């Protein structure tokens, strides 16, 4: 699964979903999102197409919204998904954003 990027978020203000996959040996976490998705469910569905044919089980762990300010160098995580509920592991989501946006201040308002 090393070919999958941990965080795919091509928009600066977007819905996102925290996803866990388990290949039987280890758990790995991903963020998927985009402002063009009509729902958090669509973001998860897109991730499932990335997994197609691998036989790997993936599960959504809630969703939220991200607001990225490149001028202030901040990433704000907040809200909840009406489809999947709140992010169940906000610390994991924060870590993924920290890795993807080094030098940015992460403001974690996930509940």
mmCIF file of N, CA and C in Angstrom:
data_model
loop_
_atom_site.group_PDB
_atom_site.id
_atom_site.type_symbol
_atom_site.label_atom_id
_atom_site.label_comp_id
_atom_site.label_asym_id
_atom_site.label_seq_id
_atom_site.Cartn_x
_atom_site.Cartn_y
_atom_site.Cartn_z
ATOM 1 N N UNK A 1 0.808 -1.205 0.000
ATOM 2 C CA UNK A 1 0.000 0.000 0.000
ATOM 3 C C UNK A 1 0.843 1.258 0.000
ATOM 4 N N UNK A 2 2.121 1.137 -0.164
ATOM 5 C CA UNK A 2 2.980 2.308 -0.112
ATOM 6 C C UNK A 2 2.702 3.286 -1.243
ATOM 7 N N UNK A 3 2.022 2.847 -2.313
ATOM 8 C CA UNK A 3 1.727 3.735 -3.431
ATOM 9 C C UNK A 3 0.632 4.741 -3.089
ATOM 10 N N UNK A 4 -0.161 4.472 -2.070
ATOM 11 C CA UNK A 4 -1.221 5.395 -1.675
ATOM 12 C C UNK A 4 -0.650 6.543 -0.860
ATOM 13 N N UNK A 5 -1.033 7.751 -1.204
ATOM 14 C CA UNK A 5 -0.608 8.927 -0.462
ATOM 15 C C UNK A 5 -1.399 9.025 0.842
ATOM 16 N N UNK A 6 -0.746 9.390 1.952
ATOM 17 C CA UNK A 6 -1.469 9.499 3.225
ATOM 18 C C UNK A 6 -2.557 10.568 3.217
ATOM 19 N N UNK A 7 -2.319 11.668 2.489
ATOM 20 C CA UNK A 7 -3.290 12.750 2.496
ATOM 21 C C UNK A 7 -3.455 13.263 1.072
ATOM 22 N N UNK A 8 -4.678 13.207 0.574
ATOM 23 C CA UNK A 8 -4.998 13.754 -0.738
ATOM 24 C C UNK A 8 -6.095 14.778 -0.515
ATOM 25 N N UNK A 9 -5.742 16.028 -0.740
ATOM 26 C CA UNK A 9 -6.665 17.124 -0.488
ATOM 27 C C UNK A 9 -6.335 18.249 -1.466
ATOM 28 N N UNK A 10 -6.858 18.185 -2.683
ATOM 29 C CA UNK A 10 -6.471 19.164 -3.690
ATOM 30 C C UNK A 10 -7.106 20.544 -3.545
ATOM 31 N N UNK A 11 -7.891 20.774 -2.520
ATOM 32 C CA UNK A 11 -8.533 22.072 -2.327
ATOM 33 C C UNK A 11 -8.149 22.636 -0.971
ATOM 34 N N UNK A 12 -8.215 23.947 -0.838
ATOM 35 C CA UNK A 12 -7.833 24.585 0.417
ATOM 36 C C UNK A 12 -8.949 24.630 1.448
ATOM 37 N N UNK A 13 -10.177 24.619 1.023
ATOM 38 C CA UNK A 13 -11.331 24.566 1.928
ATOM 39 C C UNK A 13 -12.170 23.395 1.478
ATOM 40 N N UNK A 14 -12.224 22.354 2.311
ATOM 41 C CA UNK A 14 -12.817 21.119 1.825
ATOM 42 C C UNK A 14 -13.402 20.270 2.947
ATOM 43 N N UNK A 15 -14.262 19.354 2.548
ATOM 44 C CA UNK A 15 -14.708 18.279 3.419
ATOM 45 C C UNK A 15 -13.605 17.226 3.402
ATOM 46 N N UNK A 16 -13.418 16.534 4.525
ATOM 47 C CA UNK A 16 -12.456 15.437 4.519
ATOM 48 C C UNK A 16 -12.969 14.286 5.369
ATOM 49 N N UNK A 17 -12.430 13.094 5.106
ATOM 50 C CA UNK A 17 -12.766 11.888 5.844
ATOM 51 C C UNK A 17 -11.459 11.262 6.329
ATOM 52 N N UNK A 18 -11.432 10.868 7.592
ATOM 53 C CA UNK A 18 -10.323 10.080 8.122
ATOM 54 C C UNK A 18 -10.658 8.614 7.863
ATOM 55 N N UNK A 19 -9.712 7.886 7.267
ATOM 56 C CA UNK A 19 -9.939 6.499 6.872
ATOM 57 C C UNK A 19 -8.848 5.618 7.457
ATOM 58 N N UNK A 20 -9.259 4.455 7.924
ATOM 59 C CA UNK A 20 -8.308 3.456 8.416
ATOM 60 C C UNK A 20 -8.377 2.244 7.512
ATOM 61 N N UNK A 21 -7.222 1.726 7.131
ATOM 62 C CA UNK A 21 -7.233 0.443 6.444
ATOM 63 C C UNK A 21 -6.355 -0.525 7.203
ATOM 64 N N UNK A 22 -6.713 -1.790 7.086
ATOM 65 C CA UNK A 22 -6.012 -2.848 7.809
ATOM 66 C C UNK A 22 -5.690 -3.955 6.817
ATOM 67 N N UNK A 23 -4.412 -4.196 6.598
ATOM 68 C CA UNK A 23 -4.021 -5.252 5.662
ATOM 69 C C UNK A 23 -3.757 -6.575 6.378
ATOM 70 N N UNK A 24 -4.142 -6.636 7.645
ATOM 71 C CA UNK A 24 -3.936 -7.841 8.424
ATOM 72 C C UNK A 24 -2.630 -7.835 9.208
ATOM 73 N N UNK A 25 -1.736 -6.923 8.845
ATOM 74 C CA UNK A 25 -0.446 -6.812 9.533
ATOM 75 C C UNK A 25 -0.329 -5.511 10.309
ATOM 76 N N UNK A 26 -0.921 -4.461 9.766
ATOM 77 C CA UNK A 26 -0.864 -3.163 10.431
ATOM 78 C C UNK A 26 -2.035 -2.299 10.005
ATOM 79 N N UNK A 27 -2.344 -1.321 10.834
ATOM 80 C CA UNK A 27 -3.360 -0.322 10.507
ATOM 81 C C UNK A 27 -2.642 0.913 9.969
ATOM 82 N N UNK A 28 -3.216 1.505 8.936
ATOM 83 C CA UNK A 28 -2.675 2.719 8.354
ATOM 84 C C UNK A 28 -3.830 3.698 8.177
ATOM 85 N N UNK A 29 -3.528 4.982 8.335
ATOM 86 C CA UNK A 29 -4.566 6.005 8.283
ATOM 87 C C UNK A 29 -4.350 6.928 7.091
ATOM 88 N N UNK A 30 -5.468 7.393 6.534
ATOM 89 C CA UNK A 30 -5.464 8.269 5.376
ATOM 90 C C UNK A 30 -6.498 9.375 5.562
ATOM 91 N N UNK A 31 -6.272 10.472 4.865
ATOM 92 C CA UNK A 31 -7.256 11.557 4.750
ATOM 93 C C UNK A 31 -7.596 11.683 3.272
ATOM 94 N N UNK A 32 -8.890 11.762 2.980
ATOM 95 C CA UNK A 32 -9.323 12.042 1.619
ATOM 96 C C UNK A 32 -10.376 13.129 1.682
ATOM 97 N N UNK A 33 -10.297 14.046 0.730
ATOM 98 C CA UNK A 33 -11.281 15.107 0.681
ATOM 99 C C UNK A 33 -11.086 16.026 -0.497
ATOM 100 N N UNK A 34 -12.091 16.822 -0.737
ATOM 101 C CA UNK A 34 -12.061 17.769 -1.847
ATOM 102 C C UNK A 34 -13.314 18.625 -1.754
ATOM 103 N N UNK A 35 -13.215 19.862 -2.168
ATOM 104 C CA UNK A 35 -14.383 20.733 -2.126
ATOM 105 C C UNK A 35 -15.412 20.354 -3.179
ATOM 106 N N UNK A 36 -15.028 19.587 -4.178
ATOM 107 C CA UNK A 36 -15.975 19.246 -5.236
ATOM 108 C C UNK A 36 -16.883 18.087 -4.860
ATOM 109 N N UNK A 37 -16.549 17.349 -3.789
ATOM 110 C CA UNK A 37 -17.411 16.240 -3.387
ATOM 111 C C UNK A 37 -18.687 16.783 -2.772
ATOM 112 N N UNK A 38 -19.803 16.196 -3.151
ATOM 113 C CA UNK A 38 -21.075 16.619 -2.598
ATOM 114 C C UNK A 38 -21.283 16.137 -1.175
ATOM 115 N N UNK A 39 -20.506 15.128 -0.773
ATOM 116 C CA UNK A 39 -20.661 14.596 0.574
ATOM 117 C C UNK A 39 -19.350 13.971 1.038
ATOM 118 N N UNK A 40 -19.274 13.751 2.340
ATOM 119 C CA UNK A 40 -18.129 13.034 2.880
ATOM 120 C C UNK A 40 -18.115 11.601 2.332
ATOM 121 N N UNK A 41 -19.300 11.060 2.083
ATOM 122 C CA UNK A 41 -19.405 9.712 1.534
ATOM 123 C C UNK A 41 -18.732 9.592 0.177
ATOM 124 N N UNK A 42 -18.834 10.636 -0.647
ATOM 125 C CA UNK A 42 -18.194 10.612 -1.963
ATOM 126 C C UNK A 42 -16.671 10.570 -1.832
ATOM 127 N N UNK A 43 -16.134 11.258 -0.826
ATOM 128 C CA UNK A 43 -14.687 11.223 -0.596
ATOM 129 C C UNK A 43 -14.243 9.817 -0.216
ATOM 130 N N UNK A 44 -15.019 9.152 0.627
ATOM 131 C CA UNK A 44 -14.690 7.780 1.010
ATOM 132 C C UNK A 44 -14.830 6.837 -0.182
ATOM 133 N N UNK A 45 -15.873 7.018 -0.983
ATOM 134 C CA UNK A 45 -16.059 6.181 -2.168
ATOM 135 C C UNK A 45 -14.865 6.284 -3.110
ATOM 136 N N UNK A 46 -14.332 7.481 -3.243
ATOM 137 C CA UNK A 46 -13.168 7.656 -4.120
ATOM 138 C C UNK A 46 -11.969 6.873 -3.578
ATOM 139 N N UNK A 47 -11.786 6.878 -2.263
ATOM 140 C CA UNK A 47 -10.696 6.103 -1.675
ATOM 141 C C UNK A 47 -10.901 4.612 -1.946
ATOM 142 N N UNK A 48 -12.124 4.160 -1.850
ATOM 143 C CA UNK A 48 -12.390 2.749 -2.120
ATOM 144 C C UNK A 48 -12.035 2.368 -3.553
ATOM 145 N N UNK A 49 -12.186 3.292 -4.492
ATOM 146 C CA UNK A 49 -11.777 2.992 -5.866
ATOM 147 C C UNK A 49 -10.254 2.863 -5.948
ATOM 148 N N UNK A 50 -9.520 3.599 -5.093
ATOM 149 C CA UNK A 50 -8.068 3.444 -5.052
ATOM 150 C C UNK A 50 -7.680 2.042 -4.570
ATOM 151 N N UNK A 51 -8.515 1.464 -3.703
ATOM 152 C CA UNK A 51 -8.240 0.145 -3.135
ATOM 153 C C UNK A 51 -8.758 -1.000 -4.000
ATOM 154 N N UNK A 52 -9.490 -0.685 -5.038
ATOM 155 C CA UNK A 52 -10.158 -1.711 -5.845
ATOM 156 C C UNK A 52 -9.185 -2.822 -6.251
ATOM 157 N N UNK A 53 -9.611 -4.041 -5.975
ATOM 158 C CA UNK A 53 -8.823 -5.200 -6.359
ATOM 159 C C UNK A 53 -7.727 -5.592 -5.381
ATOM 160 N N UNK A 54 -7.546 -4.827 -4.308
ATOM 161 C CA UNK A 54 -6.486 -5.154 -3.354
ATOM 162 C C UNK A 54 -6.954 -6.114 -2.276
ATOM 163 N N UNK A 55 -8.265 -6.189 -2.059
ATOM 164 C CA UNK A 55 -8.787 -7.043 -1.002
ATOM 165 C C UNK A 55 -8.576 -6.471 0.388
ATOM 166 N N UNK A 56 -8.186 -5.228 0.476
ATOM 167 C CA UNK A 56 -7.914 -4.596 1.761
ATOM 168 C C UNK A 56 -9.179 -3.932 2.285
ATOM 169 N N UNK A 57 -9.422 -4.103 3.565
ATOM 170 C CA UNK A 57 -10.588 -3.552 4.232
ATOM 171 C C UNK A 57 -10.281 -2.127 4.685
ATOM 172 N N UNK A 58 -11.187 -1.211 4.401
ATOM 173 C CA UNK A 58 -11.028 0.181 4.842
ATOM 174 C C UNK A 58 -12.304 0.631 5.527
ATOM 175 N N UNK A 59 -12.152 1.521 6.504
ATOM 176 C CA UNK A 59 -13.309 2.017 7.241
ATOM 177 C C UNK A 59 -13.188 3.515 7.472
ATOM 178 N N UNK A 60 -14.289 4.246 7.277
ATOM 179 C CA UNK A 60 -14.281 5.671 7.596
ATOM 180 C C UNK A 60 -14.341 5.860 9.109
ATOM 181 N N UNK A 61 -13.546 6.797 9.612
ATOM 182 C CA UNK A 61 -13.531 7.102 11.048
ATOM 183 C C UNK A 61 -14.037 8.511 11.304
ATOM 184 N N UNK A 62 -15.044 8.911 10.545
ATOM 185 C CA UNK A 62 -15.630 10.234 10.716
ATOM 186 C C UNK A 62 -15.057 11.244 9.748
ATOM 187 N N UNK A 63 -15.675 12.396 9.740
ATOM 188 C CA UNK A 63 -15.256 13.439 8.818
ATOM 189 C C UNK A 63 -15.424 14.816 9.406
ATOM 190 N N UNK A 64 -14.873 15.783 8.704
ATOM 191 C CA UNK A 64 -14.953 17.173 9.136
ATOM 192 C C UNK A 64 -14.656 18.092 7.971
ATOM 193 N N UNK A 65 -14.240 19.290 8.308
ATOM 194 C CA UNK A 65 -13.912 20.299 7.308
ATOM 195 C C UNK A 65 -12.524 20.842 7.596
ATOM 196 N N UNK A 66 -11.819 21.192 6.543
ATOM 197 C CA UNK A 66 -10.489 21.770 6.692
ATOM 198 C C UNK A 66 -10.471 23.112 5.960
ATOM 199 N N UNK A 67 -9.843 24.087 6.596
ATOM 200 C CA UNK A 67 -9.680 25.421 6.024
ATOM 201 C C UNK A 67 -8.194 25.748 6.087
ATOM 202 N N UNK A 68 -7.572 25.911 4.931
ATOM 203 C CA UNK A 68 -6.141 26.151 4.863
ATOM 204 C C UNK A 68 -5.901 27.584 4.418
ATOM 205 N N UNK A 69 -5.161 28.325 5.223
ATOM 206 C CA UNK A 69 -4.814 29.714 4.932
ATOM 207 C C UNK A 69 -3.319 29.760 4.644
ATOM 208 N N UNK A 70 -2.968 29.895 3.361
ATOM 209 C CA UNK A 70 -1.550 29.902 2.985
ATOM 210 C C UNK A 70 -0.847 31.179 3.408
ATOM 211 N N UNK A 71 -1.583 32.281 3.549
ATOM 212 C CA UNK A 71 -0.988 33.535 3.997
ATOM 213 C C UNK A 71 -0.594 33.478 5.465
ATOM 214 N N UNK A 72 -1.499 32.987 6.287
ATOM 215 C CA UNK A 72 -1.257 32.859 7.725
ATOM 216 C C UNK A 72 -0.540 31.555 8.081
ATOM 217 N N UNK A 73 -0.442 30.648 7.097
ATOM 218 C CA UNK A 73 0.162 29.327 7.300
ATOM 219 C C UNK A 73 -0.524 28.573 8.440
ATOM 220 N N UNK A 74 -1.864 28.499 8.312
ATOM 221 C CA UNK A 74 -2.647 27.751 9.293
ATOM 222 C C UNK A 74 -3.528 26.720 8.594
ATOM 223 N N UNK A 75 -3.783 25.642 9.296
ATOM 224 C CA UNK A 75 -4.730 24.624 8.873
ATOM 225 C C UNK A 75 -5.716 24.465 10.021
ATOM 226 N N UNK A 76 -6.985 24.737 9.754
ATOM 227 C CA UNK A 76 -8.022 24.631 10.788
ATOM 228 C C UNK A 76 -8.897 23.422 10.484
ATOM 229 N N UNK A 77 -8.975 22.507 11.452
ATOM 230 C CA UNK A 77 -9.810 21.317 11.340
ATOM 231 C C UNK A 77 -11.010 21.497 12.257
ATOM 232 N N UNK A 78 -12.210 21.319 11.713
ATOM 233 C CA UNK A 78 -13.392 21.530 12.548
ATOM 234 C C UNK A 78 -14.589 20.801 11.973
ATOM 235 N N UNK A 79 -15.657 20.806 12.736
ATOM 236 C CA UNK A 79 -16.926 20.280 12.276
ATOM 237 C C UNK A 79 -17.041 18.774 12.358
ATOM 238 N N UNK A 80 -18.087 18.291 11.727
ATOM 239 C CA UNK A 80 -18.385 16.865 11.728
ATOM 240 C C UNK A 80 -19.093 16.501 10.432
ATOM 241 N N UNK A 81 -19.041 15.257 10.086
ATOM 242 C CA UNK A 81 -19.714 14.764 8.894
ATOM 243 C C UNK A 81 -21.128 14.338 9.249
ATOM 244 N N UNK A 82 -22.100 14.802 8.484
ATOM 245 C CA UNK A 82 -23.465 14.338 8.688
ATOM 246 C C UNK A 82 -23.582 12.870 8.307
ATOM 247 N N UNK A 83 -22.724 12.427 7.423
ATOM 248 C CA UNK A 83 -22.773 11.055 6.902
ATOM 249 C C UNK A 83 -22.052 10.070 7.827
ATOM 250 N N UNK A 84 -20.839 10.407 8.292
ATOM 251 C CA UNK A 84 -20.013 9.502 9.092
ATOM 252 C C UNK A 84 -19.879 9.908 10.556
ATOM 253 N N UNK A 85 -20.362 11.079 10.916
ATOM 254 C CA UNK A 85 -20.219 11.557 12.283
ATOM 255 C C UNK A 85 -18.870 12.238 12.497
ATOM 256 N N UNK A 86 -18.544 12.539 13.752
ATOM 257 C CA UNK A 86 -17.296 13.245 14.049
ATOM 258 C C UNK A 86 -16.078 12.352 13.828
ATOM 259 N N UNK A 87 -14.936 12.979 13.637
ATOM 260 C CA UNK A 87 -13.682 12.239 13.509
ATOM 261 C C UNK A 87 -13.413 11.537 14.837
ATOM 262 N N UNK A 88 -13.276 10.231 14.793
ATOM 263 C CA UNK A 88 -13.121 9.440 16.012
ATOM 264 C C UNK A 88 -11.716 9.520 16.600
ATOM 265 N N UNK A 89 -10.749 9.869 15.778
ATOM 266 C CA UNK A 89 -9.360 9.963 16.243
ATOM 267 C C UNK A 89 -8.773 11.307 15.788
ATOM 268 N N UNK A 90 -9.196 12.419 16.416
ATOM 269 C CA UNK A 90 -8.738 13.740 15.971
ATOM 270 C C UNK A 90 -7.226 13.912 16.038
ATOM 271 N N UNK A 91 -6.567 13.230 16.978
ATOM 272 C CA UNK A 91 -5.115 13.338 17.075
ATOM 273 C C UNK A 91 -4.427 12.720 15.854
ATOM 274 N N UNK A 92 -4.986 11.639 15.321
ATOM 275 C CA UNK A 92 -4.429 11.008 14.121
ATOM 276 C C UNK A 92 -4.625 11.923 12.920
ATOM 277 N N UNK A 93 -5.814 12.517 12.801
ATOM 278 C CA UNK A 93 -6.068 13.456 11.703
ATOM 279 C C UNK A 93 -5.093 14.621 11.776
ATOM 280 N N UNK A 94 -4.883 15.156 12.967
ATOM 281 C CA UNK A 94 -3.958 16.276 13.135
ATOM 282 C C UNK A 94 -2.549 15.877 12.699
ATOM 283 N N UNK A 95 -2.109 14.702 13.083
ATOM 284 C CA UNK A 95 -0.760 14.246 12.719
ATOM 285 C C UNK A 95 -0.602 14.151 11.200
ATOM 286 N N UNK A 96 -1.607 13.643 10.505
ATOM 287 C CA UNK A 96 -1.537 13.552 9.048
ATOM 288 C C UNK A 96 -1.437 14.932 8.406
ATOM 289 N N UNK A 97 -2.187 15.897 8.935
ATOM 290 C CA UNK A 97 -2.103 17.258 8.401
ATOM 291 C C UNK A 97 -0.757 17.891 8.737
ATOM 292 N N UNK A 98 -0.221 17.624 9.918
ATOM 293 C CA UNK A 98 1.106 18.149 10.280
ATOM 294 C C UNK A 98 2.172 17.632 9.319
ATOM 295 N N UNK A 99 2.076 16.366 8.955
ATOM 296 C CA UNK A 99 3.046 15.783 8.028
ATOM 297 C C UNK A 99 2.901 16.362 6.624
ATOM 298 N N UNK A 100 1.669 16.631 6.216
ATOM 299 C CA UNK A 100 1.412 17.142 4.871
ATOM 300 C C UNK A 100 1.680 18.635 4.739
ATOM 301 N N UNK A 101 1.597 19.370 5.850
ATOM 302 C CA UNK A 101 1.777 20.824 5.833
ATOM 303 C C UNK A 101 2.825 21.238 6.859
ATOM 304 N N UNK A 102 4.087 20.854 6.646
ATOM 305 C CA UNK A 102 5.134 21.248 7.601
ATOM 306 C C UNK A 102 5.278 22.770 7.629
ATOM 307 N N UNK A 103 5.483 23.304 8.812
ATOM 308 C CA UNK A 103 5.622 24.747 8.955
ATOM 309 C C UNK A 103 4.299 25.470 9.142
ATOM 310 N N UNK A 104 3.201 24.746 9.025
ATOM 311 C CA UNK A 104 1.884 25.337 9.249
ATOM 312 C C UNK A 104 1.439 25.055 10.678
ATOM 313 N N UNK A 105 0.680 25.978 11.241
ATOM 314 C CA UNK A 105 0.094 25.776 12.559
ATOM 315 C C UNK A 105 -1.231 25.049 12.371
ATOM 316 N N UNK A 106 -1.401 23.925 13.027
ATOM 317 C CA UNK A 106 -2.636 23.149 12.928
ATOM 318 C C UNK A 106 -3.534 23.528 14.099
ATOM 319 N N UNK A 107 -4.716 23.982 13.773
ATOM 320 C CA UNK A 107 -5.711 24.347 14.788
ATOM 321 C C UNK A 107 -6.775 23.243 14.762
ATOM 322 N N UNK A 108 -6.747 22.395 15.756
ATOM 323 C CA UNK A 108 -7.616 21.237 15.794
ATOM 324 C C UNK A 108 -8.858 21.527 16.648
ATOM 325 N N UNK A 109 -9.966 21.774 15.992
ATOM 326 C CA UNK A 109 -11.233 22.031 16.670
ATOM 327 C C UNK A 109 -12.204 20.873 16.476
ATOM 328 N N UNK A 110 -11.673 19.706 16.102
ATOM 329 C CA UNK A 110 -12.519 18.533 15.938
ATOM 330 C C UNK A 110 -13.005 18.079 17.296
ATOM 331 N N UNK A 111 -14.199 17.575 17.352
ATOM 332 C CA UNK A 111 -14.783 17.169 18.635
ATOM 333 C C UNK A 111 -14.807 15.683 18.790
#
